[in-house]
Structures are given as C-alpha cells and as structure tokens.
Coordinates of C-alpha atoms and ligand atoms in Angstrom, one line a residue:
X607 CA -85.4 87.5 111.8
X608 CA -86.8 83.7 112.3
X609 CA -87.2 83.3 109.0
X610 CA -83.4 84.2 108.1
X611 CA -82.4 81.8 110.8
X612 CA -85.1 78.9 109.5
X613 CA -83.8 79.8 105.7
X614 CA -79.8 78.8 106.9
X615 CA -81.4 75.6 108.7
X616 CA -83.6 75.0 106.2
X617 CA -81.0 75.1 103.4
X618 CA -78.8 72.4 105.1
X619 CA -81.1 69.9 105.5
X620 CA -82.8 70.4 102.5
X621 CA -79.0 69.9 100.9
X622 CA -78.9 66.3 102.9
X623 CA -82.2 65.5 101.7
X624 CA -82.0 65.4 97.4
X625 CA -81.9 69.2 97.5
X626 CA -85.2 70.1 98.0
X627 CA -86.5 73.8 97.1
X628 CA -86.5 76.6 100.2
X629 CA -88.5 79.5 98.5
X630 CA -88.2 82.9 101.4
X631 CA -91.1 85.7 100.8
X632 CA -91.1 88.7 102.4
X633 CA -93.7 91.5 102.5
X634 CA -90.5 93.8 102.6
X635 CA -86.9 94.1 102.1
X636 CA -85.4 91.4 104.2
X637 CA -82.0 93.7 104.7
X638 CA -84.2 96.2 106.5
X639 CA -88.0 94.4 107.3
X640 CA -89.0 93.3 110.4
X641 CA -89.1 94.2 113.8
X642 CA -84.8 94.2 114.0
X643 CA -84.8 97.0 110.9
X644 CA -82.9 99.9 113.1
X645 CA -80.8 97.7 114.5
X646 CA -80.3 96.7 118.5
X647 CA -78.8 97.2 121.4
X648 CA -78.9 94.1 123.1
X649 CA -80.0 90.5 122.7
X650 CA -82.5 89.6 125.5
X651 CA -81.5 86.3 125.7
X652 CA -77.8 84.2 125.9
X653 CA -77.8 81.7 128.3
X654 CA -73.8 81.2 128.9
X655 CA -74.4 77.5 129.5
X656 CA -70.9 76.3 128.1
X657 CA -69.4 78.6 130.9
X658 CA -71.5 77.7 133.5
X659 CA -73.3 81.1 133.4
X660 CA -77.2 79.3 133.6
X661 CA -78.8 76.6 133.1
X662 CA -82.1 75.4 130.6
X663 CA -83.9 74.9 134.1
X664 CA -82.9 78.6 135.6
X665 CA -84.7 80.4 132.0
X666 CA -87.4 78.4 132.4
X667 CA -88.2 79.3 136.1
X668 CA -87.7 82.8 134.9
X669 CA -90.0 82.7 132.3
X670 CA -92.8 81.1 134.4
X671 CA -92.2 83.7 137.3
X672 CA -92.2 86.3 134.2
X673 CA -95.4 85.6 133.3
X674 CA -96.8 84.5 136.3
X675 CA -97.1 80.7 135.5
X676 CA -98.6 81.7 132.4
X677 CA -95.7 79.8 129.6
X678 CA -95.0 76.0 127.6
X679 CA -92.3 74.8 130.2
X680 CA -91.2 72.3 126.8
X681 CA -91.5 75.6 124.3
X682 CA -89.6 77.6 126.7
X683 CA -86.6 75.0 127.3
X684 CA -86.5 74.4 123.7
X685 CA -86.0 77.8 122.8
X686 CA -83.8 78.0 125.5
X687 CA -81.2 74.7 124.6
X688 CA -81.0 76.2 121.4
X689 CA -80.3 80.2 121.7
X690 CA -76.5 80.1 122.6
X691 CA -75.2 78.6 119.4
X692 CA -77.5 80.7 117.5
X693 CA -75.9 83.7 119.3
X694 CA -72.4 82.2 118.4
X695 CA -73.8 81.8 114.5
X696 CA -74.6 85.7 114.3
X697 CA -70.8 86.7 115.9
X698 CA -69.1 84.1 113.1
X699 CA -71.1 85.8 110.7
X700 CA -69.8 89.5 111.6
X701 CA -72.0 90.7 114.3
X702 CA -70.0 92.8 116.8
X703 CA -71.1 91.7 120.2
X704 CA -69.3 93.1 123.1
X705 CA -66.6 91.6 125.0
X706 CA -65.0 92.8 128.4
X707 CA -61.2 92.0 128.8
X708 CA -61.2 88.8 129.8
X709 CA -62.9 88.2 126.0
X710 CA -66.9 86.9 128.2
X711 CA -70.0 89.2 126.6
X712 CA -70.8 91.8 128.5
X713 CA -73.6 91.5 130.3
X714 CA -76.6 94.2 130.6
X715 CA -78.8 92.2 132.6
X716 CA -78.4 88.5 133.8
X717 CA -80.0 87.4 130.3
X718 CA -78.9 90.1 128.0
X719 CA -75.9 90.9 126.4
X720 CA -74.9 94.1 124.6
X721 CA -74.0 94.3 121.3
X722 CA -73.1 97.1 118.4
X723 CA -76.0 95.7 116.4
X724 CA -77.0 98.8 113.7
X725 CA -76.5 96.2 111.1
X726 CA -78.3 93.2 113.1
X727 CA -81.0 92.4 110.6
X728 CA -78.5 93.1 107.5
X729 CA -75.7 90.7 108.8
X730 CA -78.7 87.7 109.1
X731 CA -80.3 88.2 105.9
X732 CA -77.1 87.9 104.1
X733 CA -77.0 84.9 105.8
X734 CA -80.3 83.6 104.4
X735 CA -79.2 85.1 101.0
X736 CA -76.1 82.9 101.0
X737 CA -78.1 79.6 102.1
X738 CA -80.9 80.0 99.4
X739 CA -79.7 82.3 96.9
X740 CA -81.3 85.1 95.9
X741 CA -83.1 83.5 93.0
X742 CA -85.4 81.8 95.1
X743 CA -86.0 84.8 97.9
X744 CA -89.1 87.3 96.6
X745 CA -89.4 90.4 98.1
X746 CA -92.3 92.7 98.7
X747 CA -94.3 89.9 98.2
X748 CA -97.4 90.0 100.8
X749 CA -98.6 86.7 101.6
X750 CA -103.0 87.2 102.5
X751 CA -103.8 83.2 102.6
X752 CA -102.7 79.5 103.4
X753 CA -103.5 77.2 100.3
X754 CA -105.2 74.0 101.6
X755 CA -105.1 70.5 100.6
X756 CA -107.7 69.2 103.3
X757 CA -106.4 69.1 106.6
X758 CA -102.6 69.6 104.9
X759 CA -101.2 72.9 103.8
X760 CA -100.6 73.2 100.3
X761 CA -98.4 76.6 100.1
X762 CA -99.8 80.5 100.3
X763 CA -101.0 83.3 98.0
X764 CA -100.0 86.6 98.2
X765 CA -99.9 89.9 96.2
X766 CA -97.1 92.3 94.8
X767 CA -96.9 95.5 96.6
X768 CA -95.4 96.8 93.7
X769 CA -96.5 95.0 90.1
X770 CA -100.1 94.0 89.4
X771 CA -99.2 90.5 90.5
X772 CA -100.4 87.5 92.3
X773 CA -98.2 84.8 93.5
X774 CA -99.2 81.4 93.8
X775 CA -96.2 79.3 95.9
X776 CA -96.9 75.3 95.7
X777 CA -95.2 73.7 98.9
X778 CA -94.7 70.6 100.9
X779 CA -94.3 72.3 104.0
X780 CA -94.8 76.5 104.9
X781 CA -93.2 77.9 108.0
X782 CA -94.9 81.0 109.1
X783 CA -92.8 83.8 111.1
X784 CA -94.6 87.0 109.9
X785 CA -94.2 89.0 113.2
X786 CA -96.4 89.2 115.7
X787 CA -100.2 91.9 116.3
X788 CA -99.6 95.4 117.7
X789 CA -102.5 97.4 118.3
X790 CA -105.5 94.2 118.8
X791 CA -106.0 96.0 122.3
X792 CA -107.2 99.6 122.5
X793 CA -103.9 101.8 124.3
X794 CA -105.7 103.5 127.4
X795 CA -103.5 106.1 125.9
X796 CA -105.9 108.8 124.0
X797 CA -104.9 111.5 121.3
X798 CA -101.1 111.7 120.5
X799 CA -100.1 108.7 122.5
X800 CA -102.7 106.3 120.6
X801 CA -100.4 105.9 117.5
X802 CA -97.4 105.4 119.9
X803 CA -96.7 102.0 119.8
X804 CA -92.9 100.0 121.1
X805 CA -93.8 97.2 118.7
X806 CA -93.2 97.9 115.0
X807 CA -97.2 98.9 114.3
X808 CA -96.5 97.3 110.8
X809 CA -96.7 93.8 112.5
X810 CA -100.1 93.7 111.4
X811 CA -101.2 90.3 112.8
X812 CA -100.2 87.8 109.4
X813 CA -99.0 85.6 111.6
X814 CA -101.6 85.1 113.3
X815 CA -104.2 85.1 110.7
X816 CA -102.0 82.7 108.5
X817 CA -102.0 79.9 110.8
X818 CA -105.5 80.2 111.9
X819 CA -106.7 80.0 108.9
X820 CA -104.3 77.2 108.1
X821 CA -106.0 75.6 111.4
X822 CA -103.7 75.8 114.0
X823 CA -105.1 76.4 117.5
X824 CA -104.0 79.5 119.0
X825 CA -102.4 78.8 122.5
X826 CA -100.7 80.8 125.7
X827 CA -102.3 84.1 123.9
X828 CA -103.5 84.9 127.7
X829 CA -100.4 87.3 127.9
X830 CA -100.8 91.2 127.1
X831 CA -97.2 93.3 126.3
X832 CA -98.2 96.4 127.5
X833 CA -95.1 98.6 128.0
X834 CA -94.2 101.1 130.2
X835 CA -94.4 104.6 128.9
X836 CA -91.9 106.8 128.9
X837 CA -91.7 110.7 128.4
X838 CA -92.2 110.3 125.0
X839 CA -92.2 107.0 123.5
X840 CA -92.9 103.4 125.2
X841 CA -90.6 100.9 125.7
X842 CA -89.6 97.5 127.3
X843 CA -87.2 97.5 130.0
X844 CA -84.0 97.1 127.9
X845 CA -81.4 99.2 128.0
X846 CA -82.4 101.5 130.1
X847 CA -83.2 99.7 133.2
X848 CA -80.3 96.8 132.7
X849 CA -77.6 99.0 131.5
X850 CA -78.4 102.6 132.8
X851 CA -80.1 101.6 135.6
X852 CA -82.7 104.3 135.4
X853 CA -85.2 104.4 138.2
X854 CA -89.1 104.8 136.8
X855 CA -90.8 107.0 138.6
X856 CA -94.2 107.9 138.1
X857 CA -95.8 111.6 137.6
X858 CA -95.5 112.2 142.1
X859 CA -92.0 111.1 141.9
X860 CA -92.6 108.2 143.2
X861 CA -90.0 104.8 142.2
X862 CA -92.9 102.9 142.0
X863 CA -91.1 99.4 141.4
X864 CA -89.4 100.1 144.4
X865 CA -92.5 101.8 147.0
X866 CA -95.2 99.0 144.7
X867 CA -93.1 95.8 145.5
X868 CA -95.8 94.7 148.4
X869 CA -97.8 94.6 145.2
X870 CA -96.7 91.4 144.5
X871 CA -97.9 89.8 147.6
X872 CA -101.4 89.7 146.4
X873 CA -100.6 87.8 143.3
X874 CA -99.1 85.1 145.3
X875 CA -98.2 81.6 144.5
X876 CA -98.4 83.1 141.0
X877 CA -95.6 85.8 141.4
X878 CA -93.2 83.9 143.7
X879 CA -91.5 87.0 145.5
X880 CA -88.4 85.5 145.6
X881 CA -87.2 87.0 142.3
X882 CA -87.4 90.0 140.5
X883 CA -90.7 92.3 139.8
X884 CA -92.3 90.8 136.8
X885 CA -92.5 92.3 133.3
X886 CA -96.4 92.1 133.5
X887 CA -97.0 93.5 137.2
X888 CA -94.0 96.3 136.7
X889 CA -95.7 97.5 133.5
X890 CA -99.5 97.3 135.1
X891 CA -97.9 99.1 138.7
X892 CA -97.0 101.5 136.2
X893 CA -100.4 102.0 134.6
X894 CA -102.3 102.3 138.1
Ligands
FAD1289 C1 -87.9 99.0 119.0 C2 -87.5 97.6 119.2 C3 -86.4 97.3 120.0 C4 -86.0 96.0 120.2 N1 -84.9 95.7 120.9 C5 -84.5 94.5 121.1 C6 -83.2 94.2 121.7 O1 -82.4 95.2 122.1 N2 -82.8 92.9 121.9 C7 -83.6 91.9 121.5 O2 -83.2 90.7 121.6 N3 -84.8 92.1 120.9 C8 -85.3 93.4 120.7 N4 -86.5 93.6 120.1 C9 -87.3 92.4 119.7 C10 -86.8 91.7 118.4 O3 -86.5 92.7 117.5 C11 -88.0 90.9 117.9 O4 -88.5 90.0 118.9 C12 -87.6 90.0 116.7 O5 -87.0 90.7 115.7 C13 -88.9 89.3 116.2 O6 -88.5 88.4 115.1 P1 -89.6 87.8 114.2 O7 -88.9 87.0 113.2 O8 -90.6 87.1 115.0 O9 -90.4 89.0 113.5 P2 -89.8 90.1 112.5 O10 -88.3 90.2 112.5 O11 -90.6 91.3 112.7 O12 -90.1 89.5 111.1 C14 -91.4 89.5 110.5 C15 -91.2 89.4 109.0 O13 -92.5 89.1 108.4 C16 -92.7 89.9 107.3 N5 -94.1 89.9 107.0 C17 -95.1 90.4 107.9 N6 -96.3 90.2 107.3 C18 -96.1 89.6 106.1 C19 -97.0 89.1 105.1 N7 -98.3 89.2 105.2 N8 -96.4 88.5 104.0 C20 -95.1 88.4 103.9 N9 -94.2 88.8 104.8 C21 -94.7 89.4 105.9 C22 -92.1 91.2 107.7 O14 -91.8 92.1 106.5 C23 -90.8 90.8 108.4 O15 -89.7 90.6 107.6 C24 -86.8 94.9 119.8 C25 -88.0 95.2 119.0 C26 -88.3 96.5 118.8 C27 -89.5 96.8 117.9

C-alpha cells in the first residue's frame, strides 16, 4: 500500500528530475499483497480539514492520548497534513467511498470513513503500474538484504520465489515499506488461538530487518498492538465498535469499557481522561 503510493510520487519527480529509474519489488502480487489484499471497510484516517472537520493539532493530541504520550508529535503531523489529498487521490482513481446526501463521507468514527473498498489494494496498484510501468515492477521477488556502500545504501538482494534466481537491484536511493512484525511477542493465547493473529501473519518483520541492517535506529517501538479478541477471530476496533456500535463484554457479561473506565485514573497524566478509552488500555482492560 505505501509503496504504490511512494511509486506514483516517486514517478513524478523522478519525471522532473532527467527521468530517473523507479524499479517497485514485491515479495507478492501487488494486485492482491499486502496487508489491504481482501479489501476494507473503512480508512482509519481522513481528517476533513478543507471542511473544517479537524485540524493537524486535534490528530496529533489524539494520537498522543492514544498511545499514552508514547508518539513523534512532527511524524504524526506529517502524516497527518498529508492524508486528505491522498484520500482524494484513491476516490479520482475509482475507489467508491461513501457519501451521505449532502455528497460529505460518511463517517464511522470521528477519524474514519466508510468505504466499498473489495478492490482497495487493486485500484492503488494500478496506480503504481500506470506511474512506472510494468516493465520495471518485479513481482514475487523477496528482497533478504540491504547492499552497502559504507555508511550509504547501495540497493538490496533478494530471491525468486518462483525461478532459481537471485536479483541484484543497484540504486541511489531504496525506500523500505515491507509491512510491519506479527507474532515477535508470544499471544497469551494457547492452542487454537496461538495461530490467530488480526495482522496478516505473512508480515514477517522485512521491514524491520531491512533497515536495521541498513543501520537505521529503531525508534517509538515501545508500543505493543495487541487486539481485542473476539468469539472467534481478533480484531481492532473498526467496524464494529464505530459503525455497529457493539458493546464488548467480557466472558461475566460484563461491558468492561464501560464498568473499567476508572481504570484510567491510574495511568494519569499519561491517559488524560478527558477523551476517549485508549486503544492500548481498552485492549489490556480486556485481557485482565
Ligand atoms: C484484516 C485487516 C483489516 C484492516 N482494516 C483496515 C481498515 O478498515 N481501514 C484501514 O485504514 N486500515 C485497515 N487495515 C490496516 C491497513 O491495511 C494497513 O495498515 C496497510 O495496508 C499497511 O500498509 P503497508 O504499505 O505498511 O504494508 P502492506 O500493504 O502490508 O505492504 C507490505 C508489502 O511488502 C511486501 N513485502 C513484505 N516483505 C517483503 C520482502 N522481504 N521482499 C519484498 N516484498 C516484501 C508485501 O508483499 C506487501 O506487498 C487493516 C489490516 C488488516 C490486516
């Protein structure tokens, strides 16, 4: 998913530039790979700033609450500043997100908004296609290793899951977005639920390894995703809380978030109780 939206960046500049070479690898199929590969319901975050809906300053404070002080206030706006006209980019390029009738997204949360997104990951990688041509995208191509020139990287290596081959890619400049690590922390789930995971457990950790290895310092990694469990799957909040409005409840019948909220007090001044129960302390209420 970053790397379709880095490939269209890429491409222009590289255009204004002398038309410098944007090679895309992918361990997969890029219609289908990735963490977006079934498609989505929602996307977790659209501002609304051109109609006044929030501001840069209001995600960030979210975010910090969120993770309870725990985030890059500059990483966080500047995800932020960006994500709306990305949001448009995806609609233009045939993504059905919903409207209501006075033609504003519909909402499923106060960052979320819903969307008919089966074809989510397709729609974007045609986008990269179009932007660097096929020719210079390889597929099932899995990359193992930065290539160093010093301190400077020098391009990556990686193997064919599918020939006897190894690829060598020369390059000025390598951006990294292999996914993230599922599984580096043992479930407290035992027997059937160990294999469960939320996260796609294919997101083996290349990221990760890539740009250690290339020697980059790993930062903010204080922050475990553990999600709540459901009947019989996990799962982040999503849908079900924002749009259905389910109540959790846990195996007494007890609503948890709701009897739990004192909870919060004892994590005080780092989960101000002003706003909503965090994504960490809701999912660790629910493991207790
Ligand atoms: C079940 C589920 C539901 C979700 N629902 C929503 C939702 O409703 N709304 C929302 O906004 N977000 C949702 N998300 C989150 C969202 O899908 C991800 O955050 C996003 O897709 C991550 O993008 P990415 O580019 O970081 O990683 P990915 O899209 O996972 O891309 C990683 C890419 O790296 C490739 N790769 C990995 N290792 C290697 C290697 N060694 N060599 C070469 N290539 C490699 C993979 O093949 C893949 O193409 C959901 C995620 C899941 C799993």
């Amino acid at each position: 998913m970053a790397a379709c939206g880095a490939a269209v960046e890429a491409a222009y500049w590289a255009k204004k530039n002398g038309d410098l070479k944007i090679t895309l690898v992918d361990k997969a199929a890029m219609d289908r790979s990735g963490a977006v590969a079934m498609g989505l319901s929602a996307i977790n975050q659209y501002l609304g700033i051109a109609k006044g809906d929030n501001t840069v300053e209001d995600y960030v404070k979210y975010v910090k609450n969120d993770l309870m002080g725990i985030a890059r206030d500059d990483q966080v706006a500047d995800i932020a500043r960006h994500v709306d006209s990305s949001v448009h980019l995806f609609e233009k390029w045939g993504l059905p997100i919903w409207t209501n009738d006075e033609g504003n997204y519909v909402r499923g949360g106060r960052w979320q908004i819903m969307l008919n997104g089966e074809s989510y990951k397709i729609i974007v990688a045609e986008a990269a296609k179009n932007a660097l041509g096929t020719d210079n995208i390889y597929e099932r191509v899995f990359i193992t290793e930065p290539i160093m020139d010093g301190d400077r990287i020098a391009g990556a290596v990686g193997f064919s899951t599918r020939e006897n081959k190894v690829y060598v890619f020369k390059a000025k400049a390598v951006l990294a977005s292999m996914g993230g690590a599922v599984g580096v922390f043992k479930p407290r789930s035992t027997g059937e639920g160990l294999g469960r995971s939320w996260y796609p457990p294919f997101s083996s950790g290349s990221s990760a390894y890539f740009t250690m290895a290339a020697g980059a310092e790993m930062t903010c990694q204080e922050v475990r995703f553990i999600p709540v469990r459901f009947k019989d799957a996990y799962g982040p909040v999503g849908a079900w809380f924002l749009l259905f409005k389910s109540r959790a409840t846990n195996a007494m019948g007890e609503e948890y978030m709701v009897t739990r909220r004192d909870e919060l007090a004892n994590w005080v001044p780092m989960a101000p109780l002003s706003l909503s129960l965090l994504t960490c302390v809701t999912t660790s209420v629910c493991w207790m």
